[in-house]
């Protein structure tokens, strides 16, 4: 039976998010990531505050480790490899590790560099992101074009129908919020983030990532990985590198990704990582899908039983 694994990205992190897993492979995965970075990622999850885990340079390796650890726990419990994988933004790296295209240690170091490059591309306070709810995609794109005024503001996360995120320069995003409201958006509100992800302002970060990727080995994926930038799967290393570079400054085409899976007959989905953000989006995108969130051992067991 065809089924897909979906890997979440930034925003799904929380303290103690892996406490529902007993398999040794989960802690081992975090230890492996910690060794690669020289930071104790597991200790960050056990801290008294979420200050450390919400810093982009920590969030990205933490969420990568969480997605990969959950995938390894699934395999350890006797789960089969999925038919296809995809990851939302940062989650694309977890998907590539699950498909054996990227070595986990390389991926951990890459996402740390990616986070540092993103943070340094736009000085703090100069960029912004906002969520726009209840407005057609075309209207949001038009509002951004109207608000840009030679600055950057773009629709960057097409998460679900009526749920789109925009990003760019702070003043331009503020103008775009007003333009979206004028076009009838139910809500348009700034997001508490320091980096305007997936817009043209990330091109300097993409250049740094491209340079780093040249020295990283990429293997032929053992299963298809649908990439954010173009909803396509690639088998050649150069194509995968290019897709990862373009992802930094291109929109996350998540609605199209889920609709492609549904159109291809892949109707069983599992969110492989903390939280239930992607499961919630699936409900808004395609009502025909059955989506489970693998948030702990009990959830893995329930999905394995349903697939038996």
Tab-separated table of C-alpha atoms in Angstrom:
chain	number	residue	atom	x	y	z
A	1	UNK	CA	0.000	0.000	0.000
A	2	UNK	CA	1.430	3.379	-1.013
A	3	UNK	CA	2.047	5.784	1.840
A	4	UNK	CA	3.998	9.012	2.331
A	5	UNK	CA	6.086	10.361	5.184
A	6	UNK	CA	6.018	14.126	5.705
A	7	UNK	CA	8.729	15.816	7.775
A	8	UNK	CA	7.933	19.055	9.644
A	9	UNK	CA	10.219	22.069	9.850
A	10	UNK	CA	10.734	25.063	12.123
A	11	UNK	CA	7.799	25.938	14.325
A	12	UNK	CA	7.044	22.384	15.460
A	13	UNK	CA	9.767	22.311	18.119
A	14	UNK	CA	8.968	22.138	21.836
A	15	UNK	CA	10.718	21.216	25.055
A	16	UNK	CA	10.729	17.463	25.819
A	17	UNK	CA	9.303	16.798	22.357
A	18	UNK	CA	10.891	13.329	22.129
A	19	UNK	CA	9.813	12.064	25.567
A	20	UNK	CA	7.187	9.742	24.089
A	21	UNK	CA	9.824	7.509	22.498
A	22	UNK	CA	11.551	4.714	24.409
A	23	UNK	CA	13.728	3.332	21.604
A	24	UNK	CA	17.444	3.829	22.230
A	25	UNK	CA	17.851	4.896	18.608
A	26	UNK	CA	16.115	8.219	19.397
A	27	UNK	CA	18.636	9.357	22.003
A	28	UNK	CA	21.438	7.874	19.882
A	29	UNK	CA	20.342	10.038	16.950
A	30	UNK	CA	20.507	13.188	19.065
A	31	UNK	CA	23.914	12.125	20.418
A	32	UNK	CA	25.141	11.690	16.847
A	33	UNK	CA	23.908	15.174	15.929
A	34	UNK	CA	25.441	16.656	19.080
A	35	UNK	CA	28.808	15.102	18.258
A	36	UNK	CA	28.653	16.555	14.740
A	37	UNK	CA	28.067	20.071	16.086
A	38	UNK	CA	29.855	20.063	19.421
A	39	UNK	CA	26.586	21.100	21.139
A	40	UNK	CA	24.376	19.029	23.447
A	41	UNK	CA	21.070	19.084	21.585
A	42	UNK	CA	19.391	16.659	23.983
A	43	UNK	CA	20.160	18.956	26.918
A	44	UNK	CA	18.466	21.824	25.052
A	45	UNK	CA	15.254	19.786	24.958
A	46	UNK	CA	15.469	19.264	28.725
A	47	UNK	CA	16.148	22.910	29.600
A	48	UNK	CA	13.895	25.007	31.845
A	49	UNK	CA	13.091	27.449	29.045
A	50	UNK	CA	12.662	27.236	25.285
A	51	UNK	CA	15.070	30.104	24.625
A	52	UNK	CA	17.788	27.858	23.174
A	53	UNK	CA	15.525	25.635	21.066
A	54	UNK	CA	13.846	28.683	19.499
A	55	UNK	CA	17.131	30.126	18.231
A	56	UNK	CA	17.277	29.390	14.509
A	57	UNK	CA	20.822	28.008	14.670
A	58	UNK	CA	19.591	25.418	17.189
A	59	UNK	CA	16.047	24.874	15.901
A	60	UNK	CA	17.184	23.669	12.503
A	61	UNK	CA	19.512	20.858	13.707
A	62	UNK	CA	17.051	19.971	16.490
A	63	UNK	CA	14.167	19.512	14.070
A	64	UNK	CA	16.366	17.589	11.636
A	65	UNK	CA	17.419	15.244	14.446
A	66	UNK	CA	13.821	14.873	15.620
A	67	UNK	CA	12.576	13.912	12.166
A	68	UNK	CA	15.372	11.421	11.588
A	69	UNK	CA	15.025	9.977	15.111
A	70	UNK	CA	11.299	9.450	14.590
A	71	UNK	CA	11.977	7.766	11.254
A	72	UNK	CA	14.563	5.473	12.862
A	73	UNK	CA	12.126	4.660	15.683
A	74	UNK	CA	9.554	3.718	13.031
A	75	UNK	CA	12.017	1.371	11.333
A	76	UNK	CA	13.109	-0.084	14.691
A	77	UNK	CA	9.466	-0.876	15.466
A	78	UNK	CA	9.227	-2.896	12.262
A	79	UNK	CA	7.819	-0.219	9.991
A	80	UNK	CA	8.450	-0.378	6.250
A	81	UNK	CA	9.998	2.420	4.243
A	82	UNK	CA	7.358	4.775	2.818
A	83	UNK	CA	6.642	5.000	-0.900
A	84	UNK	CA	7.611	8.681	-1.092
A	85	UNK	CA	8.785	11.429	1.292
A	86	UNK	CA	8.576	15.204	1.475
A	87	UNK	CA	9.576	17.790	4.049
A	88	UNK	CA	8.232	21.250	4.764
A	89	UNK	CA	11.111	23.729	4.318
A	90	UNK	CA	13.804	22.513	6.743
A	91	UNK	CA	12.016	19.141	6.816
A	92	UNK	CA	13.296	18.508	3.286
A	93	UNK	CA	16.683	17.664	4.832
A	94	UNK	CA	15.111	15.031	7.095
A	95	UNK	CA	13.378	13.602	4.017
A	96	UNK	CA	16.685	13.372	2.149
A	97	UNK	CA	18.327	11.577	5.086
A	98	UNK	CA	15.387	9.157	5.253
A	99	UNK	CA	15.868	8.487	1.528
A	100	UNK	CA	19.597	7.796	2.087
A	101	UNK	CA	20.478	10.695	-0.220
A	102	UNK	CA	22.243	12.646	2.546
A	103	UNK	CA	24.441	11.337	5.326
A	104	UNK	CA	22.955	12.379	8.668
A	105	UNK	CA	26.166	13.944	9.999
A	106	UNK	CA	26.547	15.978	6.789
A	107	UNK	CA	22.907	17.067	6.994
A	108	UNK	CA	23.309	18.236	10.603
A	109	UNK	CA	26.290	20.402	9.723
A	110	UNK	CA	24.546	21.688	6.604
A	111	UNK	CA	21.429	22.861	8.432
A	112	UNK	CA	23.528	24.589	11.087
A	113	UNK	CA	25.374	26.442	8.313
A	114	UNK	CA	22.035	27.099	6.571
A	115	UNK	CA	20.641	28.660	9.740
A	116	UNK	CA	23.732	30.824	10.267
A	117	UNK	CA	23.665	31.949	6.632
A	118	UNK	CA	19.962	32.818	6.824
A	119	UNK	CA	20.442	34.763	10.038
A	120	UNK	CA	23.341	36.773	8.643
A	121	UNK	CA	21.730	37.487	5.248
A	122	UNK	CA	19.318	40.051	6.713
A	123	UNK	CA	20.256	42.162	9.770
A	124	UNK	CA	17.997	41.691	12.790
A	125	UNK	CA	14.929	43.889	12.628
A	126	UNK	CA	15.094	44.504	8.881
A	127	UNK	CA	13.135	41.460	7.721
A	128	UNK	CA	9.676	40.158	8.592
A	129	UNK	CA	7.139	37.443	7.865
A	130	UNK	CA	3.367	37.432	8.183
A	131	UNK	CA	0.554	34.896	7.936
A	132	UNK	CA	-2.379	35.689	5.662
A	133	UNK	CA	-5.611	33.776	6.231
A	134	UNK	CA	-8.758	33.568	4.141
A	135	UNK	CA	-7.513	35.063	0.884
A	136	UNK	CA	-6.910	33.490	-2.530
A	137	UNK	CA	-3.276	32.859	-3.489
A	138	UNK	CA	-3.514	35.104	-6.553
A	139	UNK	CA	-4.811	37.993	-4.451
A	140	UNK	CA	-1.920	37.605	-2.010
A	141	UNK	CA	0.617	37.589	-4.840
A	142	UNK	CA	-1.001	40.723	-6.267
A	143	UNK	CA	-1.022	42.438	-2.873
A	144	UNK	CA	2.695	41.728	-2.465
A	145	UNK	CA	3.457	43.111	-5.933
A	146	UNK	CA	1.505	46.260	-5.106
A	147	UNK	CA	3.200	46.683	-1.718
A	148	UNK	CA	6.778	46.005	-2.821
A	149	UNK	CA	7.613	49.520	-4.096
A	150	UNK	CA	11.118	48.432	-5.167
A	151	UNK	CA	11.564	46.458	-1.932
A	152	UNK	CA	11.132	42.707	-1.430
A	153	UNK	CA	7.894	41.156	-0.226
A	154	UNK	CA	6.711	37.816	-1.586
A	155	UNK	CA	4.338	34.943	-0.898
A	156	UNK	CA	6.726	32.291	0.426
A	157	UNK	CA	4.767	29.458	2.057
A	158	UNK	CA	1.707	28.146	0.245
A	159	UNK	CA	0.744	25.975	3.209
A	160	UNK	CA	-2.924	25.273	2.465
A	161	UNK	CA	-5.857	26.951	0.733
A	162	UNK	CA	-6.467	30.196	2.606
A	163	UNK	CA	-3.253	29.880	4.609
A	164	UNK	CA	-0.216	31.584	3.080
A	165	UNK	CA	2.879	33.186	4.601
A	166	UNK	CA	4.568	36.261	3.125
A	167	UNK	CA	8.114	37.492	3.770
A	168	UNK	CA	10.462	40.333	2.901
A	169	UNK	CA	11.654	43.671	4.192
A	170	UNK	CA	9.848	44.820	7.334
A	171	UNK	CA	8.230	47.935	5.855
A	172	UNK	CA	7.193	46.109	2.679
A	173	UNK	CA	5.611	43.290	4.692
A	174	UNK	CA	3.655	45.851	6.715
A	175	UNK	CA	2.362	47.411	3.484
A	176	UNK	CA	1.477	43.960	2.139
A	177	UNK	CA	-0.473	43.151	5.319
A	178	UNK	CA	-2.579	46.253	4.734
A	179	UNK	CA	-3.011	45.397	1.044
A	180	UNK	CA	-4.146	41.849	1.891
A	181	UNK	CA	-6.679	43.161	4.400
A	182	UNK	CA	-7.954	45.612	1.780
A	183	UNK	CA	-8.510	42.650	-0.555
A	184	UNK	CA	-10.605	40.850	2.050
A	185	UNK	CA	-8.193	38.693	4.067
A	186	UNK	CA	-9.815	37.375	7.245
A	187	UNK	CA	-6.541	37.911	9.099
A	188	UNK	CA	-3.049	39.126	8.241
A	189	UNK	CA	-0.622	39.210	11.128
A	190	UNK	CA	3.137	39.454	11.676
A	191	UNK	CA	4.945	36.297	12.808
A	192	UNK	CA	7.522	36.302	15.634
A	193	UNK	CA	10.513	35.330	13.480
A	194	UNK	CA	13.869	36.973	12.892
A	195	UNK	CA	14.547	35.696	9.363
A	196	UNK	CA	12.404	36.368	6.233
A	197	UNK	CA	12.675	32.829	4.873
A	198	UNK	CA	12.161	31.695	1.270
A	199	UNK	CA	12.216	35.155	-0.330
A	200	UNK	CA	14.773	36.910	-2.551
A	201	UNK	CA	16.510	38.376	0.523
A	202	UNK	CA	17.863	34.860	1.155
A	203	UNK	CA	19.954	34.763	-2.037
A	204	UNK	CA	23.211	35.601	-0.163
A	205	UNK	CA	22.462	32.676	2.161
A	206	UNK	CA	21.786	30.465	-0.848
A	207	UNK	CA	25.226	31.309	-2.237
A	208	UNK	CA	26.861	30.185	1.014
A	209	UNK	CA	24.779	27.009	1.037
A	210	UNK	CA	25.694	26.266	-2.592
A	211	UNK	CA	29.376	26.504	-1.739
A	212	UNK	CA	28.985	24.166	1.251
A	213	UNK	CA	26.955	21.655	-0.758
A	214	UNK	CA	29.783	21.255	-3.278
A	215	UNK	CA	31.823	19.380	-0.682
A	216	UNK	CA	28.953	17.155	0.506
A	217	UNK	CA	28.335	13.712	-0.978
A	218	UNK	CA	24.796	13.187	-2.248
A	219	UNK	CA	23.619	9.706	-3.160
A	220	UNK	CA	20.831	8.515	-5.429
A	221	UNK	CA	17.721	8.526	-3.191
A	222	UNK	CA	16.327	5.065	-2.454
A	223	UNK	CA	12.812	6.525	-2.635
A	224	UNK	CA	11.349	9.673	-4.233
A	225	UNK	CA	11.797	12.986	-2.395
A	226	UNK	CA	9.435	15.743	-3.517
A	227	UNK	CA	11.271	19.056	-3.294
A	228	UNK	CA	9.665	22.290	-2.070
A	229	UNK	CA	10.881	24.518	-4.890
A	230	UNK	CA	9.251	22.664	-7.778
A	231	UNK	CA	7.342	19.625	-6.433
A	232	UNK	CA	9.690	17.338	-8.383
A	233	UNK	CA	11.824	14.327	-7.415
A	234	UNK	CA	15.430	14.040	-8.571
A	235	UNK	CA	17.988	11.259	-8.749
A	236	UNK	CA	21.144	13.182	-9.704
A	237	UNK	CA	23.309	14.871	-7.071
A	238	UNK	CA	23.605	18.109	-9.038
A	239	UNK	CA	19.811	18.376	-9.321
A	240	UNK	CA	19.334	17.785	-5.595
A	241	UNK	CA	21.973	20.387	-4.722
A	242	UNK	CA	20.271	22.871	-7.021
A	243	UNK	CA	16.852	22.163	-5.482
A	244	UNK	CA	18.215	22.758	-1.970
A	245	UNK	CA	19.831	26.034	-3.013
A	246	UNK	CA	16.691	27.277	-4.787
A	247	UNK	CA	14.593	26.283	-1.787
A	248	UNK	CA	16.190	29.030	0.318
A	249	UNK	CA	14.834	31.846	-1.840
A	250	UNK	CA	11.811	30.159	-3.465
A	251	UNK	CA	8.298	29.546	-2.101
A	252	UNK	CA	7.461	26.331	-0.265
A	253	UNK	CA	4.821	24.845	-2.555
A	254	UNK	CA	3.239	22.635	0.083
A	255	UNK	CA	-0.341	22.692	-1.164
A	256	UNK	CA	0.840	21.496	-4.587
A	257	UNK	CA	3.008	18.823	-2.963
A	258	UNK	CA	0.115	17.284	-1.049
A	259	UNK	CA	-2.215	17.520	-4.032
A	260	UNK	CA	0.356	15.754	-6.215
A	261	UNK	CA	0.611	12.915	-3.697
A	262	UNK	CA	-3.177	12.615	-3.642
A	263	UNK	CA	-3.364	12.704	-7.440
A	264	UNK	CA	-0.762	9.940	-7.590
A	265	UNK	CA	-2.950	7.799	-5.332
A	266	UNK	CA	-0.815	8.173	-2.204
A	267	UNK	CA	-3.653	8.699	0.272
A	268	UNK	CA	-2.047	7.478	3.506
A	269	UNK	CA	0.305	10.012	5.098
A	270	UNK	CA	2.290	10.104	8.323
A	271	UNK	CA	3.833	13.217	9.861
A	272	UNK	CA	7.281	12.025	10.888
A	273	UNK	CA	8.411	14.342	13.669
A	274	UNK	CA	7.104	16.440	16.561
A	275	UNK	CA	3.713	18.070	16.524
A	276	UNK	CA	0.739	17.853	14.193
A	277	UNK	CA	1.175	20.946	12.011
A	278	UNK	CA	1.376	19.051	8.713
A	279	UNK	CA	-1.489	16.737	9.651
A	280	UNK	CA	-3.599	19.845	10.222
A	281	UNK	CA	-2.622	21.299	6.851
A	282	UNK	CA	-3.508	18.024	5.128
A	283	UNK	CA	-7.089	18.315	6.378
A	284	UNK	CA	-7.356	21.728	4.728
A	285	UNK	CA	-5.715	20.632	1.473
A	286	UNK	CA	-7.275	17.230	0.683
A	287	UNK	CA	-10.178	15.748	2.624
A	288	UNK	CA	-9.578	12.332	1.009
A	289	UNK	CA	-6.278	11.843	2.857
A	290	UNK	CA	-5.758	9.801	6.001
A	291	UNK	CA	-2.940	11.406	8.018
A	292	UNK	CA	-1.369	10.236	11.262
A	293	UNK	CA	1.162	12.094	13.394
A	294	UNK	CA	3.997	9.896	14.684
A	295	UNK	CA	4.432	11.855	17.907
A	296	UNK	CA	5.330	8.908	20.172
A	297	UNK	CA	5.658	5.132	20.411
A	298	UNK	CA	1.893	4.673	20.810
A	299	UNK	CA	1.229	6.566	17.573
A	300	UNK	CA	3.783	4.440	15.708
A	301	UNK	CA	2.167	1.265	17.064
A	302	UNK	CA	-1.295	2.450	16.008
A	303	UNK	CA	-0.148	3.182	12.444
A	304	UNK	CA	1.662	-0.161	12.180
A	305	UNK	CA	-1.538	-1.918	13.280
A	306	UNK	CA	-3.600	-0.011	10.700
A	307	UNK	CA	-1.185	-0.982	7.926
A	308	UNK	CA	-1.049	-4.657	8.892
